[in-house]
Short mmCIF file of C-alpha atoms and ligand atoms in Angstrom, two decimals:
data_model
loop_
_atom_site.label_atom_id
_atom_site.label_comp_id
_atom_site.label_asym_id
_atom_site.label_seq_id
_atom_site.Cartn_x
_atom_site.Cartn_y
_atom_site.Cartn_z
CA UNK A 83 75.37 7.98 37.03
CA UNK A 84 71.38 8.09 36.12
CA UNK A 85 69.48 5.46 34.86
CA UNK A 86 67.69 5.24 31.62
CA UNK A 87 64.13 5.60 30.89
CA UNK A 88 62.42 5.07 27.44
CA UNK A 89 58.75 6.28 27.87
CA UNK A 90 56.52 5.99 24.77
CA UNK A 91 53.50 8.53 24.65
CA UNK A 92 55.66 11.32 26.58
CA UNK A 93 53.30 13.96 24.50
CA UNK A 94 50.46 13.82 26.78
CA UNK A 95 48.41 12.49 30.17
CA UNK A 96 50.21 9.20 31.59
CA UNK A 97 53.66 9.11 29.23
CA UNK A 98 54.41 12.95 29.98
CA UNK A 99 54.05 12.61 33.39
CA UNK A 100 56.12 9.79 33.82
CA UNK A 101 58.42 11.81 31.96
CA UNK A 102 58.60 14.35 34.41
CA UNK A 103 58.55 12.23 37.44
CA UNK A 104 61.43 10.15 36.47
CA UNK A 105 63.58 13.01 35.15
CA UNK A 106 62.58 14.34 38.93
CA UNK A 107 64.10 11.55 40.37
CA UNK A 108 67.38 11.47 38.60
CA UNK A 109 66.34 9.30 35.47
CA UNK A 110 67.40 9.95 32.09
CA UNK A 111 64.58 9.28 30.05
CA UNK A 112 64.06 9.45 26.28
CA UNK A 113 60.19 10.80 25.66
CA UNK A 114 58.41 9.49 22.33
CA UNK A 115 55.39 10.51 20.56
CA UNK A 116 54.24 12.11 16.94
CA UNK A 117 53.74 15.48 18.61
CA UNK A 118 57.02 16.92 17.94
CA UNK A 119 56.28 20.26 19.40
CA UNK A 120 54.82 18.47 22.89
CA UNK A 121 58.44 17.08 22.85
CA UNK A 122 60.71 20.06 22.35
CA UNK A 123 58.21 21.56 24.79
CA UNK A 124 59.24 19.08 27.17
CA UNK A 125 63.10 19.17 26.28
CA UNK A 126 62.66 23.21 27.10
CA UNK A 127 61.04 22.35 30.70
CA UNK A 128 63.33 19.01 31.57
CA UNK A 129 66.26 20.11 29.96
CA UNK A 130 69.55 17.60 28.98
CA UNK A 131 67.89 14.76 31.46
CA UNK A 132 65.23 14.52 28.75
CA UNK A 133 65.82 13.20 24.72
CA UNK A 134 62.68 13.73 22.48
CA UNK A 135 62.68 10.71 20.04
CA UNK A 136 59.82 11.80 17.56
CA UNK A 137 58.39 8.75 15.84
CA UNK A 138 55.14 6.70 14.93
CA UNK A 139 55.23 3.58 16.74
CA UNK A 140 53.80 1.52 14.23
CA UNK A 141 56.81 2.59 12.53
CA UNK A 142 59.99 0.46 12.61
CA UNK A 143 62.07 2.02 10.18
CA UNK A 144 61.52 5.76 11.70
CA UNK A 145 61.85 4.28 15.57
CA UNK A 146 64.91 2.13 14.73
CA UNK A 147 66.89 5.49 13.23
CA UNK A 148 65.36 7.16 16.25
CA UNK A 149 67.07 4.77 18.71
CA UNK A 150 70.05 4.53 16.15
CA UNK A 151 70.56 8.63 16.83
CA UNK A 152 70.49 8.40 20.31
CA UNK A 153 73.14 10.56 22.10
CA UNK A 154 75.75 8.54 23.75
CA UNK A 155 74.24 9.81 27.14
CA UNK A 156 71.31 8.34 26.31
CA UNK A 157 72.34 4.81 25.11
CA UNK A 158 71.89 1.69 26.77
CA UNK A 159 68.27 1.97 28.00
CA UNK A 160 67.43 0.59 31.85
CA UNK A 161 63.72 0.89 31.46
CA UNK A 162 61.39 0.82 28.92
CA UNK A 163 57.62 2.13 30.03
CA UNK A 164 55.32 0.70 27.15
CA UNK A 165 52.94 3.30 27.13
CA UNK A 166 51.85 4.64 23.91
CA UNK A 167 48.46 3.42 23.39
CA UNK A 168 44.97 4.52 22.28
CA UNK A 169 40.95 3.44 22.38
CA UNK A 170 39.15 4.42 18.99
CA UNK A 171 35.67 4.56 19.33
CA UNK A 172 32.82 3.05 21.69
CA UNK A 173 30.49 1.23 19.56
CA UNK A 174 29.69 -2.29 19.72
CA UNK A 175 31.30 -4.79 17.96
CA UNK A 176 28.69 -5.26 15.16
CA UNK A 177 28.46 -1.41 14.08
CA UNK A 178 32.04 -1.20 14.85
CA UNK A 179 34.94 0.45 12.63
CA UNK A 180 37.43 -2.01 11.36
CA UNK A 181 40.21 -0.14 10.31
CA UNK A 182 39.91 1.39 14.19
CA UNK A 183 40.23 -1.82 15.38
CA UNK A 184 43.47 -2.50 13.20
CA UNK A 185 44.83 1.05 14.35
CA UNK A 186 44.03 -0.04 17.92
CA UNK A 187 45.85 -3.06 17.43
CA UNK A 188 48.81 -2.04 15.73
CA UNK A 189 49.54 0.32 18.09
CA UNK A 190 48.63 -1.39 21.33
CA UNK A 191 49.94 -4.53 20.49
CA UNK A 192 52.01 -5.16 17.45
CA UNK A 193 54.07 -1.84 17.96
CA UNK A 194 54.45 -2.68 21.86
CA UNK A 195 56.02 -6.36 21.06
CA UNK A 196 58.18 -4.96 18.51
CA UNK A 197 60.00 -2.16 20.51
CA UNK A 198 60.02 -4.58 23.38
CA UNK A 199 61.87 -7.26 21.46
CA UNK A 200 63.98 -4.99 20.02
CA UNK A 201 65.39 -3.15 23.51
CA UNK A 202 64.91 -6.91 25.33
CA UNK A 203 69.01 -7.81 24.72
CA UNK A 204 69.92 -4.72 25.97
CA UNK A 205 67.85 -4.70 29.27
CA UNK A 206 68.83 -8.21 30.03
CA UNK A 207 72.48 -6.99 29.92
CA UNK A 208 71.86 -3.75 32.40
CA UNK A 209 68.98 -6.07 34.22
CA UNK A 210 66.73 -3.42 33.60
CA UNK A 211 62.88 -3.47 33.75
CA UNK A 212 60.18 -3.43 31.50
CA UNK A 213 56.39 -1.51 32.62
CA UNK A 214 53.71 -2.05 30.85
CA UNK A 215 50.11 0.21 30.36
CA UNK A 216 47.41 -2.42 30.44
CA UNK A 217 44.44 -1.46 32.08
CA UNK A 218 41.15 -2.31 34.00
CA UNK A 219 39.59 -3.30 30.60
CA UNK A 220 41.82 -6.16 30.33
CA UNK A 221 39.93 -7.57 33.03
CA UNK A 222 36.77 -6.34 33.59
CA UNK A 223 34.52 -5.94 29.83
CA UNK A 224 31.96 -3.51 29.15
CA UNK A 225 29.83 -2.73 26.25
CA UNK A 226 32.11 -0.92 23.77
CA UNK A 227 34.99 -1.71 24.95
CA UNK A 228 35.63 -4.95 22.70
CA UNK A 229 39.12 -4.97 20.50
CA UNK A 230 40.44 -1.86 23.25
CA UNK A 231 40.06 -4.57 26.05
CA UNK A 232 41.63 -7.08 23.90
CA UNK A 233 44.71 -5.26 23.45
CA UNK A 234 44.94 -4.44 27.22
CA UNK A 235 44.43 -8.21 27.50
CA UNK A 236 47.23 -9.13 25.79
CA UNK A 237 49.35 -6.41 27.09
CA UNK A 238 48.80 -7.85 30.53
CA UNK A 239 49.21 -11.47 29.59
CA UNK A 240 52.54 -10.74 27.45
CA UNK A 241 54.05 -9.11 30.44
CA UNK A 242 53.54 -12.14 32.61
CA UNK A 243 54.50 -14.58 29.67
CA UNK A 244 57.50 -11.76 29.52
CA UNK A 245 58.22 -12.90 33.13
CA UNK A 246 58.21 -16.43 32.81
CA UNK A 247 60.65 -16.45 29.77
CA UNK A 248 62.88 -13.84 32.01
CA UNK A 249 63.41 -15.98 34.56
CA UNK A 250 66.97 -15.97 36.21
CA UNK A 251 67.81 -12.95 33.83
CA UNK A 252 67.03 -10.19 36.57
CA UNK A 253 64.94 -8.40 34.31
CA UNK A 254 61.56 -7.02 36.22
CA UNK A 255 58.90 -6.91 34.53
CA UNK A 256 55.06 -5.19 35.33
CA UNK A 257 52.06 -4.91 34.38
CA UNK A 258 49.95 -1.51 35.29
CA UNK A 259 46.37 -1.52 35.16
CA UNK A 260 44.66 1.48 35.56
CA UNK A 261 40.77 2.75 36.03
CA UNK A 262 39.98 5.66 35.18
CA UNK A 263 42.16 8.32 34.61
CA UNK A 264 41.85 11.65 33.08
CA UNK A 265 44.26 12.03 30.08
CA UNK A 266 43.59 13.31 26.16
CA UNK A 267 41.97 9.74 26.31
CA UNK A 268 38.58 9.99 25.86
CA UNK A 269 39.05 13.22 23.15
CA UNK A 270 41.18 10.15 21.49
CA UNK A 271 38.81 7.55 21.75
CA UNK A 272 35.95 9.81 20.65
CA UNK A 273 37.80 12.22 17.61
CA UNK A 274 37.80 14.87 20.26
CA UNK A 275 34.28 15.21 21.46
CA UNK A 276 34.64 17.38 24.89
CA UNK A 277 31.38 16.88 25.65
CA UNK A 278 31.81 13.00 25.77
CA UNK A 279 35.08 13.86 28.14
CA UNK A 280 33.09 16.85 30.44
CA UNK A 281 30.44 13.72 30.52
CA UNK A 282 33.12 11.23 31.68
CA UNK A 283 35.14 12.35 34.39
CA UNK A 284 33.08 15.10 35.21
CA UNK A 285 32.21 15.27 39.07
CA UNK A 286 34.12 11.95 39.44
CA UNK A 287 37.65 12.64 40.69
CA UNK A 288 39.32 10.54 38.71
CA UNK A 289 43.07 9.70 38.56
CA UNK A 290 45.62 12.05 37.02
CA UNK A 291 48.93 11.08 34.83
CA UNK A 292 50.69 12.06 38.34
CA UNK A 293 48.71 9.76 40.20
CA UNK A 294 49.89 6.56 37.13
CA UNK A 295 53.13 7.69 36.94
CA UNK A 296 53.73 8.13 40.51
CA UNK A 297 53.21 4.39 39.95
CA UNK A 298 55.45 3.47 37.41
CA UNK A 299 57.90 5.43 39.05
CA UNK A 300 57.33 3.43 42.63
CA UNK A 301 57.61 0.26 40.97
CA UNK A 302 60.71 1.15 38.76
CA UNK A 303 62.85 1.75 42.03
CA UNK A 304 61.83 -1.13 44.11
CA UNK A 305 64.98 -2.82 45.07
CA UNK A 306 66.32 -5.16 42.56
CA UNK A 307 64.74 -8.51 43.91
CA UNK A 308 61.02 -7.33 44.32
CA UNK A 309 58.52 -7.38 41.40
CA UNK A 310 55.20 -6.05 41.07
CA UNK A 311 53.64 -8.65 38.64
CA UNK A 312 50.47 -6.55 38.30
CA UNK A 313 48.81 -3.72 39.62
CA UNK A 314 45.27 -2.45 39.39
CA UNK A 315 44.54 1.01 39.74
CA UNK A 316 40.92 3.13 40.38
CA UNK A 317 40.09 5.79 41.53
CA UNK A 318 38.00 6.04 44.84
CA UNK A 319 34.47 6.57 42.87
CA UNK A 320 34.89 4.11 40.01
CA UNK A 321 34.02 0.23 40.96
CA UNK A 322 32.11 -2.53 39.50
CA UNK A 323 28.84 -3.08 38.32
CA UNK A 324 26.63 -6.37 38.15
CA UNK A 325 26.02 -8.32 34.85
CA UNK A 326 23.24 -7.05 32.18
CA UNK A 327 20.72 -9.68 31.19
CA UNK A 328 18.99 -8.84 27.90
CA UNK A 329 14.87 -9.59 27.94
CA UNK A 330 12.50 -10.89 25.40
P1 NDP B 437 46.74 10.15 25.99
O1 NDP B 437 45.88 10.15 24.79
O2 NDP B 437 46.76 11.37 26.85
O3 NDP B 437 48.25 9.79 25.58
C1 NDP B 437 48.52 8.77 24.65
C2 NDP B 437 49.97 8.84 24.22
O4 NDP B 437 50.20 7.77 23.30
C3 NDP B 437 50.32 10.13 23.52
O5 NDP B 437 51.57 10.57 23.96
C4 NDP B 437 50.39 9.73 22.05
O6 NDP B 437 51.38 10.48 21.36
C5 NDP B 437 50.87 8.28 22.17
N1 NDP B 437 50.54 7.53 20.95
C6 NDP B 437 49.33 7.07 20.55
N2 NDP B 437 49.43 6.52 19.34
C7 NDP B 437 50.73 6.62 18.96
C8 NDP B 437 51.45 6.25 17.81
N3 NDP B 437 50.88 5.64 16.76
N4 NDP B 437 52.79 6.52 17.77
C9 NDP B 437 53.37 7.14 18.79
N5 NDP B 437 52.75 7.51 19.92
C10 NDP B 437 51.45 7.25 19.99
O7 NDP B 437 46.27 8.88 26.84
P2 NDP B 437 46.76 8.26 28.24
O8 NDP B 437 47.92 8.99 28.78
O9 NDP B 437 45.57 8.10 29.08
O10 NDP B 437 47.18 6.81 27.74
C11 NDP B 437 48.46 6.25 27.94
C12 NDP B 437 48.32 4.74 28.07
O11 NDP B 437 47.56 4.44 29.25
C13 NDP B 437 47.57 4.07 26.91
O12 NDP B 437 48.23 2.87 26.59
C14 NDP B 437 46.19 3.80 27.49
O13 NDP B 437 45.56 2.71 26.87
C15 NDP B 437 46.54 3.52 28.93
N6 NDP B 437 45.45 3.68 29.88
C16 NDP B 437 44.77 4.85 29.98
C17 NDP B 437 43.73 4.98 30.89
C18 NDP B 437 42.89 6.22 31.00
O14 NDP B 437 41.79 6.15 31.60
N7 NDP B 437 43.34 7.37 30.50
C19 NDP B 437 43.39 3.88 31.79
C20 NDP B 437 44.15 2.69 31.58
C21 NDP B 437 45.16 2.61 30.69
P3 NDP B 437 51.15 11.21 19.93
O15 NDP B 437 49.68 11.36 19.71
O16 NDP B 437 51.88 12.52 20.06
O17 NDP B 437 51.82 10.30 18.96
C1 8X3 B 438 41.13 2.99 29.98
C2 8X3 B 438 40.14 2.72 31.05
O1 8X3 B 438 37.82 1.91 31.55
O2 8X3 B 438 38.06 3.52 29.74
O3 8X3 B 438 41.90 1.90 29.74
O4 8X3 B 438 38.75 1.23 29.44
S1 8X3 B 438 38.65 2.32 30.39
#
């Protein structure tokens, strides 16, 4: 019998591919997002290996009667991929937009805890695995990037704290952070400016939602006594720069 896959975001770039790759590789996998229509689409393409599960995040009530209505086929989840997840602007801090900052964190980090706390029981009785999206900005700042690297910073510290508490329960648990990777991201982060994503990943190669959830799907099927704690991701043309030193 398949294994179950919960995969927040499955409406676009990273989530949707995942969705597809896992379904590919005999997964079930229940795809979530706001974007009912992306979901049907997908339900259309994957057929009965994929469950759309339209909800907010940041909203328990609709997600818990989401996960209450699951089909029987679909119940008792194996994996949950954390992905839903969002940068809101690029300014810095002190010309910044509060309530983006609150969006960014409710959705990156207060809805992420919550659904993981919620499916936790039930992947410690299946010893199932939990993948989260971090990302390079948890690691490495850069102007702008502010409460959006904050959240990724927690999302990659949680999952380790995640695998310290899980300890002897066989529960795997990973953190994936990414570079660059073209998705609806930037049109996101910057209320759909095309320019801004042309600008961005123009001329640059960077990494597709195959190339992440390639990933996820790798370290999903590892055998059952490997984890991947963390795992950085760029592509080929993105690396580091030095440190800026402001001048009188
Ligand atoms: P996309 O914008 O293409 O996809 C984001 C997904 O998140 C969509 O499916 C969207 O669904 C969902 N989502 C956002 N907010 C909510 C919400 N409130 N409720 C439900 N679903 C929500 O971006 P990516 O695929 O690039 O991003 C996926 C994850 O990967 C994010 O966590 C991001 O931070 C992370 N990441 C991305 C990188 C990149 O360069 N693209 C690099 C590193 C990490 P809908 O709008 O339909 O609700
Ligand atoms: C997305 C990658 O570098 O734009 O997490 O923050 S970055």
């Amino acid at each position: 019998m398949s294994r179950i896959a919960l995969v927040t975001g499955a409406t676009s770039g990273i989530g949707e591919a995942c969705a597809r790759s896992l379904v590919g590789s005999d997964w079930r996998v229940i795809g979530t997002g706001r974007r009912a229509e992306r979901l049907e689409a997908l339900k259309a393409e994957l057929g009965d290996a994929f469950h759309p599960a339209v909800f907010d995040v940041r909203d328990e009530a609709a997600r818990d009667a989401a996960l209450a209505a699951l089909p029987e086929s679909f119940a008792g989840i194996d994996l949950l991929v954390n992905n839903a997840g969002l940068a809101l602007g690029t300014s810095p801090a002190q010309s910044a937009d509060l309530d983006q900052w609150k969006t960014m964190i409710e959705t990156n980090v207060t809805a992420l805890v919550s659904l993981t706390h919620k499916l936790l029981p039930g992947l410690i009785e299946r010893k199932g695995a939990v993948i989260n999206l971090s990302s390079v900005a948890a690691t490495y700042p850069y102007a702008g990037g502010n409460v959006y690297g904050g959240t990724k910073a927690f999302v990659r510290q949680f999952s380790l704290g995640l695998r310290s508490d899980l300890a002897g329960t066989g529960v795997r648990v990973c953190s994936i952070e990414p570079g660059m990777v073209e998705t609806e991201f930037t049109l996101v982060r910057t209320s759909g400016n095309q320019q801004a994503h042309d600008a961005l990943y123009g001329g640059a190669t960077p990494m597709t939602g195959e190339d992440i959830a390639e990933t996820v799907r790798w370290v999903a099927e590892l055998p059952p006594h490997l984890n991947i704690n963390t795992l950085e991701l760029m592509p080929v043309s993105q690396s580091f720069a030095g440190f800026q030193v402001a001048r009188d």
